[in-house]
CSV table of C-alpha atoms in Angstrom, one decimal:
chain,number,residue,atom,x,y,z
W,1159,MET,CA,-12.4,-14.1,-31.2
W,1160,ASP,CA,-10.0,-14.3,-28.5
W,1161,LEU,CA,-6.9,-16.6,-28.0
W,1162,LEU,CA,-8.7,-18.6,-25.3
W,1163,ALA,CA,-11.4,-19.0,-27.7
W,1164,ARG,CA,-9.3,-20.2,-30.6
W,1165,ILE,CA,-7.5,-22.3,-28.7
W,1166,SER,CA,-10.8,-24.2,-27.9
W,1167,ALA,CA,-12.0,-24.3,-30.7
W,1168,ALA,CA,-8.7,-26.0,-32.0
W,1169,ARG,CA,-9.0,-28.5,-29.3
W,1170,GLY,CA,-12.3,-29.2,-29.7
W,1171,VAL,CA,-13.4,-28.2,-26.2
W,1172,GLU,CA,-16.6,-26.5,-25.3
W,1173,GLN,CA,-16.8,-22.8,-25.5
W,1174,ARG,CA,-17.8,-21.2,-22.1
W,1175,TYR,CA,-19.5,-18.0,-22.7
W,1176,SER,CA,-17.6,-16.1,-19.8
W,1177,VAL,CA,-15.4,-16.6,-16.8
W,1178,ASP,CA,-18.0,-15.4,-14.6
W,1179,GLU,CA,-20.4,-17.8,-15.8
W,1180,TRP,CA,-17.9,-20.5,-15.6
W,1181,ALA,CA,-17.3,-19.4,-12.1
W,1182,GLN,CA,-20.8,-20.1,-11.4
W,1183,ASP,CA,-21.2,-23.3,-12.7
W,1184,TRP,CA,-18.6,-24.2,-10.7
W,1185,MET,CA,-20.3,-23.0,-7.2
W,1186,ASP,CA,-23.4,-24.9,-8.5
W,1187,GLN,CA,-21.3,-28.0,-9.3
W,1188,LEU,CA,-20.3,-27.4,-5.1
W,1189,GLY,CA,-23.6,-27.0,-3.9
W,1190,TYR,CA,-24.1,-23.6,-4.7
W,1191,GLY,CA,-27.2,-22.0,-5.8
W,1192,GLY,CA,-29.7,-25.1,-5.4
W,1193,VAL,CA,-27.7,-27.5,-7.6
W,1194,SER,CA,-25.4,-29.9,-7.1
W,1195,GLY,CA,-23.4,-33.1,-8.6
W,1196,LEU,CA,-23.3,-31.2,-11.5
W,1197,GLY,CA,-21.0,-32.8,-14.3
W,1198,LEU,CA,-19.2,-30.1,-16.4
W,1199,ASN,CA,-17.3,-29.7,-19.7
W,1200,GLN,CA,-16.3,-26.5,-19.2
W,1201,THR,CA,-13.4,-24.2,-21.0
W,1202,TYR,CA,-11.2,-24.5,-17.4
W,1203,PRO,CA,-11.1,-28.4,-16.4
W,1204,ARG,CA,-9.3,-28.0,-13.4
W,1205,GLN,CA,-8.5,-24.9,-11.0
W,1206,SER,CA,-6.4,-23.9,-8.3
W,1207,ILE,CA,-6.4,-21.7,-5.3
W,1208,GLU,CA,-3.4,-19.3,-4.3
W,1209,GLU,CA,-3.9,-18.7,-0.6
W,1210,ILE,CA,-2.0,-15.6,0.6
W,1211,ARG,CA,1.0,-16.7,3.2
W,1212,GLN,CA,1.7,-13.8,4.9
W,1213,GLU,CA,1.5,-13.7,8.5
W,1214,LEU,CA,-0.8,-11.3,9.7
W,1215,PRO,CA,-1.0,-12.1,13.5
W,1216,ALA,CA,2.5,-12.6,13.8
W,1217,TYR,CA,3.6,-9.2,11.4
W,1218,MET,CA,1.1,-7.3,14.1
W,1219,ALA,CA,2.5,-8.5,17.1
W,1220,ALA,CA,6.4,-7.6,15.7
W,1221,LEU,CA,5.2,-4.3,14.6
W,1222,GLN,CA,3.7,-3.8,18.5
W,1223,ARG,CA,6.9,-4.3,19.8
W,1224,CYS,CA,8.7,-2.5,17.8
W,1225,PRO,CA,7.9,1.1,18.3
W,1226,PRO,CA,9.4,2.9,15.1
W,1227,ALA,CA,7.9,0.3,12.7
W,1228,PHE,CA,4.4,0.8,14.3
W,1229,GLY,CA,4.7,4.4,13.9
W,1230,ALA,CA,6.1,4.0,10.6
W,1231,GLN,CA,2.6,2.4,9.6
W,1232,LEU,CA,0.8,4.7,11.9
W,1233,VAL,CA,2.0,7.4,9.8
W,1234,ARG,CA,1.7,5.8,6.4
W,1235,GLY,CA,-2.3,4.8,7.5
W,1236,LEU,CA,-3.2,8.4,9.2
W,1237,VAL,CA,-1.6,10.4,6.0
W,1238,LEU,CA,-3.4,8.7,3.4
W,1239,SER,CA,-7.1,8.5,5.6
W,1240,GLY,CA,-7.2,12.7,4.8
W,1241,ALA,CA,-7.9,11.8,1.2
W,1242,ARG,CA,-11.5,11.5,-0.5
W,1243,PHE,CA,-12.5,10.0,-3.9
W,1244,ALA,CA,-13.4,11.9,-6.9
W,1245,PHE,CA,-14.1,11.2,-10.7
W,1246,ARG,CA,-11.9,12.9,-12.7
W,1247,ASN,CA,-12.3,13.2,-16.7
W,1248,ARG,CA,-10.4,11.4,-18.7
W,1249,SER,CA,-7.6,13.5,-20.8
W,1250,TRP,CA,-9.6,13.1,-24.6
W,1251,THR,CA,-13.2,14.5,-23.3
W,1252,LYS,CA,-14.0,17.9,-23.5
W,1253,THR,CA,-13.1,19.0,-20.1
W,1254,PRO,CA,-9.9,16.8,-19.6
W,1255,ARG,CA,-9.0,16.0,-15.6
W,1256,ARG,CA,-11.7,17.6,-14.5
W,1257,ILE,CA,-12.4,16.6,-10.8
W,1258,TRP,CA,-16.2,16.3,-10.0
W,1259,SER,CA,-18.1,14.5,-7.6
W,1260,SER,CA,-21.5,12.7,-7.3
W,1261,THR,CA,-23.8,10.3,-5.4
W,1262,ALA,CA,-22.1,7.4,-7.3
W,1263,LEU,CA,-19.2,7.7,-4.9
W,1264,ALA,CA,-21.9,7.0,-1.8
W,1265,PRO,CA,-20.5,3.3,-1.2
W,1266,LEU,CA,-16.9,4.9,-0.4
W,1267,GLU,CA,-18.0,7.9,1.2
W,1268,ARG,CA,-20.6,5.4,3.9
W,1269,PRO,CA,-18.8,2.0,3.1
W,1270,TRP,CA,-20.7,0.6,6.1
W,1271,PRO,CA,-23.0,2.0,9.1
W,1272,ASN,CA,-21.2,4.4,11.0
W,1273,ALA,CA,-18.0,4.3,8.7
W,1274,THR,CA,-16.0,6.9,6.8
W,1275,THR,CA,-14.0,7.0,3.7
W,1276,GLY,CA,-11.4,7.8,6.2
W,1277,GLU,CA,-12.0,4.6,7.8
W,1278,LEU,CA,-12.1,2.5,4.6
W,1279,ILE,CA,-8.9,3.8,3.6
W,1280,SER,CA,-7.0,3.3,6.7
W,1281,ARG,CA,-8.0,-0.1,7.0
W,1282,MET,CA,-6.7,-1.1,4.0
W,1283,GLU,CA,-3.3,0.7,3.9
W,1284,TRP,CA,-2.8,-1.4,7.3
W,1285,HIS,CA,-3.6,-4.6,5.6
W,1286,ALA,CA,-1.4,-4.0,2.5
W,1287,GLY,CA,0.8,-2.6,4.8
W,1288,LEU,CA,1.1,-5.6,6.6
W,1289,ALA,CA,0.0,-8.5,4.6
W,1290,GLY,CA,0.9,-6.9,1.0
W,1291,ASN,CA,-2.5,-7.2,0.3
W,1292,ALA,CA,-6.0,-5.7,0.8
W,1293,TYR,CA,-9.6,-6.5,0.0
W,1294,ALA,CA,-12.7,-5.0,0.2
W,1295,HIS,CA,-16.0,-6.7,-0.9
W,1296,ARG,CA,-19.2,-5.2,-1.8
W,1297,ARG,CA,-22.6,-6.5,-1.1
W,1298,SER,CA,-25.5,-4.3,-1.9
W,1299,SER,CA,-24.6,-0.8,-1.3
W,1300,ARG,CA,-22.3,-2.0,2.0
W,1301,LEU,CA,-18.5,-2.5,1.6
W,1302,ARG,CA,-16.3,-5.1,4.3
W,1303,VAL,CA,-12.7,-5.0,4.1
W,1304,LEU,CA,-11.7,-8.6,4.4
W,1305,ARG,CA,-8.8,-10.1,6.3
W,1306,PRO,CA,-6.1,-10.5,3.7
W,1307,ASP,CA,-5.0,-14.1,5.1
W,1308,TRP,CA,-8.7,-15.5,5.2
W,1309,VAL,CA,-9.0,-14.8,1.2
W,1310,GLY,CA,-7.6,-17.0,-1.7
W,1311,ILE,CA,-7.1,-16.1,-5.4
W,1312,MET,CA,-8.4,-18.7,-7.9
W,1313,TYR,CA,-6.6,-18.9,-11.4
W,1314,GLY,CA,-8.2,-21.0,-14.1
W,1315,SER,CA,-5.8,-22.2,-17.3
W,1316,GLN,CA,-6.1,-24.9,-20.1
W,1317,LEU,CA,-2.9,-24.9,-21.1
W,1318,GLU,CA,-1.5,-25.4,-17.5
W,1319,PRO,CA,-3.9,-26.6,-15.1
W,1320,ASP,CA,-1.6,-27.9,-12.4
W,1321,ASN,CA,-0.2,-24.3,-12.6
W,1322,PRO,CA,-2.8,-21.7,-13.9
W,1323,MET,CA,-1.1,-18.6,-12.1
W,1324,HIS,CA,2.2,-18.7,-14.5
W,1325,ALA,CA,0.5,-20.3,-17.3
W,1326,LEU,CA,0.2,-18.0,-20.7
W,1327,ASP,CA,-3.8,-18.4,-20.5
W,1328,GLY,CA,-4.1,-18.1,-16.8
W,1329,GLU,CA,-7.4,-16.2,-15.7
W,1330,LEU,CA,-8.8,-14.6,-12.6
W,1331,LEU,CA,-11.7,-16.5,-12.0
W,1332,GLY,CA,-12.4,-15.1,-8.8
W,1333,TYR,CA,-11.8,-15.2,-4.5
W,1334,VAL,CA,-12.7,-17.7,-2.4
W,1335,TYR,CA,-13.0,-16.6,1.8
W,1336,ARG,CA,-13.6,-18.3,4.8
W,1337,GLN,CA,-13.7,-16.7,8.0
W,1338,GLY,CA,-11.1,-18.0,10.0
W,1339,GLY,CA,-8.7,-19.1,6.6
W,1340,ILE,CA,-9.0,-21.4,3.7
W,1341,HIS,CA,-8.2,-24.5,5.5
W,1342,SER,CA,-9.7,-23.9,8.7
W,1343,GLY,CA,-13.0,-25.9,8.3
W,1344,TYR,CA,-14.8,-23.0,10.1
W,1345,GLY,CA,-17.9,-21.8,8.4
W,1346,GLU,CA,-19.1,-21.7,4.9
W,1347,LEU,CA,-16.4,-21.5,1.6
W,1348,GLU,CA,-17.7,-18.8,0.4
W,1349,ILE,CA,-16.7,-17.8,-3.8
W,1350,LEU,CA,-16.8,-14.0,-4.8
W,1351,SER,CA,-16.7,-13.0,-7.9
W,1352,PRO,CA,-13.9,-10.5,-9.6
W,1353,GLY,CA,-16.7,-7.6,-10.0
W,1354,ASP,CA,-17.4,-7.7,-6.6
W,1355,VAL,CA,-14.1,-7.4,-5.2
W,1356,SER,CA,-11.3,-4.4,-4.7
W,1357,HIS,CA,-7.9,-6.1,-4.9
W,1358,TRP,CA,-5.1,-3.2,-3.8
W,1359,SER,CA,-1.1,-4.7,-3.6
W,1360,PRO,CA,0.5,-1.6,-4.0
W,1361,ILE,CA,4.4,-3.4,-3.9
W,1362,PRO,CA,3.8,-6.3,-6.5
W,1363,ASP,CA,5.6,-9.6,-5.4
W,1364,PRO,CA,7.4,-10.8,-8.4
W,1365,LEU,CA,7.4,-14.6,-7.7
W,1366,SER,CA,3.5,-14.7,-7.1
W,1367,PRO,CA,1.2,-13.0,-10.1
W,1368,GLY,CA,-1.4,-11.4,-8.4
W,1369,LEU,CA,-0.1,-10.9,-5.2
W,1370,GLY,CA,1.5,-8.1,-3.2
W,1371,MET,CA,4.4,-8.3,-0.2
W,1372,SER,CA,4.8,-6.4,2.8
W,1373,TRP,CA,7.0,-3.8,3.7
W,1374,VAL,CA,7.3,-5.1,7.3
W,1375,THR,CA,8.9,-8.7,5.5
W,1376,PRO,CA,12.7,-6.9,4.2
W,1377,ALA,CA,12.3,-4.9,7.9
W,1378,ILE,CA,11.9,-7.9,10.3
W,1379,ARG,CA,15.4,-8.6,10.8
W,1380,GLU,CA,16.0,-4.6,11.9
W,1381,MET,CA,12.6,-5.2,14.1
W,1382,GLN,CA,14.5,-8.0,16.0
W,1383,VAL,CA,17.4,-5.9,16.7
W,1384,ASP,CA,15.5,-3.1,18.1
W,1385,ARG,CA,13.2,-5.4,20.4
W,1386,ALA,CA,16.4,-7.0,21.7
W,1387,ALA,CA,18.5,-3.8,22.2
W,1388,THR,CA,14.9,-2.7,24.1
W,1389,GLN,CA,15.2,-6.1,26.1
W,1390,HIS,CA,18.9,-5.2,26.8
W,1391,LYS,CA,18.2,-1.7,28.2
W,1392,LEU,CA,15.2,-3.2,30.8
W,1393,GLN,CA,17.5,-5.9,31.8
W,1394,PHE,CA,19.9,-3.5,33.0
W,1395,PHE,CA,17.6,-1.5,34.6
W,1396,ALA,CA,15.6,-4.9,36.0
W,1397,ASN,CA,18.7,-5.9,38.2
W,1398,GLY,CA,20.1,-3.0,39.3
W,1399,ALA,CA,22.5,-1.4,36.3
W,1400,THR,CA,24.9,-4.0,37.7
W,1401,PRO,CA,27.9,-4.4,34.9
W,1402,ASN,CA,28.6,-7.4,32.7
W,1403,LEU,CA,31.6,-9.3,34.1
W,1404,VAL,CA,34.2,-11.6,32.6
W,1405,VAL,CA,34.7,-14.8,35.5
W,1406,SER,CA,38.5,-15.8,36.0
W,1407,GLY,CA,40.3,-18.0,38.2
W,1408,ILE,CA,37.5,-20.9,38.6
W,1409,PRO,CA,38.1,-23.2,41.3
W,1410,ALA,CA,38.1,-26.4,39.3
W,1411,LYS,CA,40.1,-29.8,40.0
W,1412,ASN,CA,39.7,-31.3,36.6
W,1413,LYS,CA,37.9,-30.0,33.0
W,1414,ALA,CA,34.6,-31.6,33.8
W,1415,GLN,CA,34.5,-29.9,36.9
W,1416,PHE,CA,34.9,-26.5,35.3
W,1417,ASP,CA,32.5,-27.4,32.5
W,1418,ARG,CA,30.1,-28.1,35.2
W,1419,ILE,CA,30.8,-25.2,36.7
W,1420,VAL,CA,30.5,-23.3,33.6
W,1421,GLU,CA,27.6,-24.7,32.0
W,1422,MET,CA,25.7,-24.0,35.5
W,1423,MET,CA,26.6,-20.2,35.1
W,1424,GLU,CA,25.8,-20.2,31.5
W,1425,GLU,CA,22.2,-21.3,32.5
W,1426,ASN,CA,21.5,-18.9,35.4
W,1427,HIS,CA,23.6,-15.7,33.6
W,1428,ALA,CA,23.4,-16.3,29.9
W,1429,GLY,CA,21.2,-14.4,27.3
W,1430,VAL,CA,19.1,-11.0,27.3
W,1431,HIS,CA,16.4,-12.6,30.0
W,1432,ASN,CA,19.8,-13.2,32.3
W,1433,ALA,CA,21.6,-10.1,31.5
W,1434,TYR,CA,23.1,-7.6,34.5
W,1435,LYS,CA,22.1,-10.2,37.4
W,1436,THR,CA,25.0,-10.2,40.1
W,1437,LEU,CA,26.8,-13.3,40.1
W,1438,TYR,CA,28.4,-14.9,43.2
W,1439,LEU,CA,31.6,-16.7,43.5
W,1440,THR,CA,33.2,-18.6,45.5
W,1441,ALA,CA,37.0,-18.1,47.1
W,1442,GLY,CA,39.7,-18.0,44.6
W,1443,ALA,CA,37.2,-16.8,41.4
W,1444,ASP,CA,37.7,-13.3,40.0
W,1445,VAL,CA,35.9,-11.1,37.7
W,1446,THR,CA,36.7,-8.1,35.2
W,1447,ILE,CA,34.2,-5.4,34.4
W,1448,VAL,CA,33.6,-5.4,30.4
W,1449,GLY,CA,31.1,-2.5,30.3
W,1450,SER,CA,29.9,-0.3,33.4
W,1451,ASP,CA,26.9,1.2,31.6
W,1452,LEU,CA,24.6,1.0,28.2
W,1453,SER,CA,27.1,4.0,26.9
W,1454,LYS,CA,29.7,1.7,26.3
W,1455,ILE,CA,27.8,-0.5,23.8
W,1456,ASP,CA,26.7,2.5,22.0
W,1457,MET,CA,23.2,2.1,22.0
W,1458,LYS,CA,21.6,4.8,20.6
W,1459,ALA,CA,23.8,4.3,17.4
W,1460,ILE,CA,23.0,0.5,17.4
W,1461,GLN,CA,19.0,1.7,17.8
W,1462,GLY,CA,19.5,4.7,15.6
W,1463,SER,CA,20.6,2.8,12.8
W,1464,GLY,CA,17.7,0.5,12.7
W,1465,GLU,CA,15.3,3.1,12.9
W,1466,THR,CA,16.7,4.9,9.8
W,1467,ARG,CA,17.3,1.2,7.9
W,1468,ILE,CA,13.2,1.2,8.7
W,1469,SER,CA,12.2,4.6,7.8
W,1470,VAL,CA,13.8,3.6,4.3
W,1471,LEU,CA,11.8,0.6,3.8
W,1472,SER,CA,8.7,2.3,5.0
W,1473,ARG,CA,9.0,5.2,3.0
W,1474,VAL,CA,8.3,7.6,5.7
W,1475,PRO,CA,11.3,10.4,6.3
W,1476,ALA,CA,13.2,10.3,9.4
W,1477,ALA,CA,11.9,14.0,9.8
W,1478,LEU,CA,8.5,13.2,9.8
W,1479,LEU,CA,8.7,9.7,11.8
W,1480,GLY,CA,10.4,11.4,14.4
W,1481,ILE,CA,13.1,9.1,15.2
W,1482,SER,CA,16.6,10.3,16.5
W,1483,GLU,CA,18.2,10.4,13.2
W,1484,GLY,CA,15.5,12.7,12.0
W,1485,LEU,CA,15.8,15.1,15.0
W,1486,ALA,CA,19.3,16.3,14.3
W,1487,GLY,CA,21.4,18.2,11.9
W,1488,SER,CA,19.9,19.8,9.0
W,1489,ALA,CA,16.6,17.2,8.9
W,1490,LEU,CA,14.8,19.9,10.9
W,1491,SER,CA,16.0,23.0,9.4
W,1492,SER,CA,14.3,25.3,7.2
W,1493,GLY,CA,15.1,23.1,3.9
W,1494,GLY,CA,15.6,19.7,5.4
W,1495,PHE,CA,11.8,19.2,6.9
W,1496,PRO,CA,10.0,20.6,3.3
W,1497,SER,CA,12.1,18.4,1.6
W,1498,ALA,CA,11.4,15.3,3.1
W,1499,ARG,CA,7.5,16.1,3.3
W,1500,ARG,CA,8.1,16.7,-0.5
W,1501,MET,CA,10.1,13.4,-1.1
W,1502,PHE,CA,7.1,11.5,1.1
W,1503,ALA,CA,4.3,13.3,-1.1
W,1504,ASP,CA,5.6,12.7,-4.5
W,1505,THR,CA,7.3,9.5,-3.7
W,1506,TRP,CA,5.0,7.7,-2.0
W,1507,VAL,CA,1.9,9.5,-1.0
W,1508,TYR,CA,0.5,10.4,-4.3
W,1509,PRO,CA,1.5,7.4,-6.0
W,1510,THR,CA,-0.2,4.9,-3.4
W,1511,LEU,CA,-3.5,7.1,-3.6
W,1512,GLN,CA,-3.5,7.0,-7.3
W,1513,ASP,CA,-3.1,2.8,-6.9
W,1514,LEU,CA,-5.7,2.7,-4.7
W,1515,ALA,CA,-7.9,4.9,-6.4
W,1516,ALA,CA,-7.5,2.5,-9.0
W,1517,ALA,CA,-8.2,-0.6,-7.4
W,1518,MET,CA,-11.3,0.6,-5.7
W,1519,THR,CA,-12.7,1.2,-9.0
W,1520,PRO,CA,-14.9,-2.4,-8.7
W,1521,MET,CA,-17.0,-0.9,-5.7
W,1522,VAL,CA,-18.5,1.9,-7.6
W,1523,THR,CA,-20.4,2.6,-11.1
W,1524,VAL,CA,-17.8,4.6,-13.3
W,1525,PRO,CA,-19.0,6.6,-15.7
W,1526,SER,CA,-17.6,6.0,-19.3
W,1527,ASP,CA,-15.4,9.4,-19.7
W,1528,SER,CA,-14.0,9.2,-16.1
W,1529,GLU,CA,-12.0,7.5,-13.9
W,1530,LEU,CA,-12.1,7.0,-10.3
W,1531,TRP,CA,-10.0,9.4,-8.9
W,1532,PHE,CA,-8.9,11.7,-5.2
W,1533,THR,CA,-8.8,14.5,-3.5
W,1534,ALA,CA,-6.0,15.5,-1.2
W,1535,ASP,CA,-7.1,18.8,-0.2
W,1536,ASP,CA,-7.8,17.6,3.4
W,1537,ILE,CA,-4.5,15.8,4.1
W,1538,PRO,CA,-2.8,18.8,6.5
W,1539,LEU,CA,0.8,17.3,5.2
W,1540,LEU,CA,-0.1,18.4,1.6
W,1541,ARG,CA,-1.3,21.8,2.5
W,1542,GLU,CA,1.8,23.5,1.5
W,1543,ASP,CA,1.1,22.1,-2.0
W,1544,GLY,CA,-1.3,24.7,-3.0
W,1545,LYS,CA,1.5,27.6,-2.7
W,1546,ASP,CA,3.2,25.4,-5.8
W,1547,ALA,CA,-0.3,25.0,-7.0
W,1548,ALA,CA,-1.1,28.8,-7.3
W,1549,GLU,CA,2.9,29.5,-8.8
W,1550,ILE,CA,1.8,26.8,-11.6
W,1551,GLN,CA,-1.9,28.3,-12.1
W,1552,SER,CA,0.0,31.7,-12.2
W,1553,THR,CA,2.5,30.4,-15.2
W,1554,GLN,CA,-0.6,28.5,-16.5
W,1555,ALA,CA,-2.5,31.9,-16.7
W,1556,THR,CA,0.3,33.6,-18.2
W,1557,THR,CA,0.7,31.0,-21.2
W,1558,ILE,CA,-3.2,31.3,-21.6
W,1559,ASN,CA,-2.8,34.9,-22.3
W,1560,SER,CA,0.1,34.7,-24.5
W,1561,LEU,CA,-2.0,32.1,-26.7
W,1562,VAL,CA,-5.7,34.0,-26.6
W,1563,THR,CA,-3.5,37.1,-27.9
W,1564,ALA,CA,-1.7,35.2,-30.4
W,1565,GLY,CA,-5.4,34.6,-31.6
W,1566,TYR,CA,-6.1,30.8,-30.6
W,1567,LYS,CA,-9.6,30.1,-29.2
W,1568,PRO,CA,-10.3,30.4,-25.4
W,1569,ASP,CA,-11.9,27.6,-24.8
W,1570,SER,CA,-8.7,25.0,-26.8
W,1571,VAL,CA,-6.6,26.8,-25.1
W,1572,ILE,CA,-7.7,25.7,-21.9
W,1573,VAL,CA,-8.6,22.2,-23.1
W,1574,ALA,CA,-5.1,22.1,-24.3
W,1575,LEU,CA,-3.5,23.1,-21.0
W,1576,LYS,CA,-5.4,20.8,-19.1
W,1577,ALA,CA,-4.7,17.7,-21.4
W,1578,ASN,CA,-1.3,19.0,-21.8
W,1579,ASP,CA,-1.7,18.4,-25.5
W,1580,TRP,CA,-0.8,21.5,-27.7
W,1581,GLY,CA,-2.5,19.4,-31.0
W,1582,LEU,CA,-6.0,20.2,-29.2
W,1583,LEU,CA,-5.1,24.0,-30.3
W,1584,VAL,CA,-7.8,25.8,-32.5
W,1585,HIS,CA,-6.8,29.0,-34.2
W,1586,SER,CA,-9.3,31.6,-34.2
W,1587,GLY,CA,-8.0,33.1,-37.6
W,1588,MET,CA,-7.6,36.2,-35.9
W,1589,TYR,CA,-4.2,37.9,-35.4
W,1590,SER,CA,-2.4,40.9,-33.8
W,1591,VAL,CA,-3.2,42.2,-30.5
W,1592,GLN,CA,-6.3,43.6,-31.7
W,1593,LEU,CA,-7.7,40.3,-33.0
W,1594,GLN,CA,-8.3,41.7,-36.7
W,1595,PRO,CA,-9.4,39.8,-39.6
W,1596,LEU,CA,-6.0,39.0,-41.9
W,1597,GLY,CA,-5.8,42.0,-44.5
W,1598,ALA,CA,-8.3,43.7,-42.3
W,1599,ALA,CA,-7.2,47.7,-43.0
W,1600,ALA,CA,-7.1,49.6,-40.0
W,1601,ALA,CA,-9.7,52.1,-39.1
W,1602,PRO,CA,-9.3,55.4,-40.5
W,1603,PRO,CA,-8.6,57.7,-37.1
W,1604,LYS,CA,-11.7,60.4,-36.5
W,1605,PRO,CA,-11.4,63.5,-37.5
W,1606,ARG,CA,-10.3,66.2,-35.0
W,1607,THR,CA,-12.8,68.9,-34.0
W,1608,GLU,CA,-12.0,72.2,-32.8
W,1609,THR,CA,-14.3,74.2,-30.6
C-alpha cells in the first residue's frame, strides 16, 4: 500500500483505483463521455491547473528583432534536428548499451503526414527554447506538437488542495488544452492523459514544479540593448549621418520661456526615433558637437558584449554562432574552433538529446529491457567525434585482447567493457598465453627426424 493509500485509509476517504481513472471520472463530471452532473467522492477532492505563463508571441517577436539571439536559437534547432531516435539496451541486459531500431519507432519517424523526425525535434526545441516547455500529444499513430502557452498542467492533492503543485502528496493528473489558451473561451477544453503527452522542460524552473524556463528570459535585457543599438544606427543614416549636438545660449527672457523652448526641443529631438535630426536655432543660440560618427560611442563594443552574453545564455559558443567576438583572435584558430565544438557537444547537445529521448518515451512502446535513446551519426557538427570514437575502440580492443589472453571468456569481456562493470567478467579457468588448463604438463617436443 503506497503513501496516498495509507493516508486515504486513515482519513476514511474512498480509495480510487488510479490517477487515470480519477481523471476519467473528473472528465465525466464535466460532461465528457456522455455523463454529466455526476457527484464524486474522490481521493482528490479538488484540482488545480497551473497554466504556463510564458509570453510565446512576445518572445518570438523579440527574437526576430535580435539577429544574434535568433541565430543562436536557429543553431540549436538545426543541430538537434539531425538526431534520430533508437532503442538502447539497459546496462544489466546481456547486450548492454546496444543501440538498435524497430518498427515501434514509426510514430517518431513519421510523426504526422509529410513530417520527419528532424521537424519533430526542431519544433520541440523551438518551443522549449522560447517557452521553456514543449509538448507532444499522441492520438492513434499521429503526433502533434502543442503550443505550450495553450497547455495547462493539472495536479491533485489531499493534504494541500489549494496548492497541490507544492504539496507532499501532489500528483500529476493530466494536461488540459484549449485552442487560443486555457482562458480564451475559444473551442472546447480537452483533458489529456499523462500517458498520451510528452512534456519536455530542459531547463527546470525552481519555483514551479513540473515546468521549465526559457533561456531567452535572462537574455531579454541584452536583446533590448541590441535592438536599441540597431535603432541608433538606423536613425544615424536615416537623418543624413548628422552628429549629436549640445545647444547653448538659447535666447529666453525668463525660466518659463526657457522651459517651453527646451520642452519643444525635447519633443522633436529626444529619443531614439528622433536621433541625429538637424536642429534649427534662432539668433544667439550655439551648438557643440558631441560625436561626429558612431565610432565615438564604440557601437561595436556595445553590441559585441551583448552578443557574447547572448551566446553564453544560449549555450552556443561564439565561434559557432559567428558573432564578432567569435570571429577574431584565437576563436577560429586550429585549437579554438574544435574546442568550442567539443564544449557545445559535451555540455549541451548530448545532454539535451538524452533528456529529449527520455521525455518522448510515452509516444512509443519501449521494450522492458531497453530505453528510448538517440543516434547522432547524421549530425555534421559531431562527425569529428568519429575520430575520437575510433581511438576509444582501439583502446578497448587492446583491453579485450589483454583480458582474453589472461583467460577471461571473450563474451564476458565484451559485456563487462560495454557495461563498464568489471564484475561481469567470467574467467575460463585457462591461464598463460596458450590458455592451458592449470597444472597441465607441456606437450613433449616431437623427435627430430634425419633424412
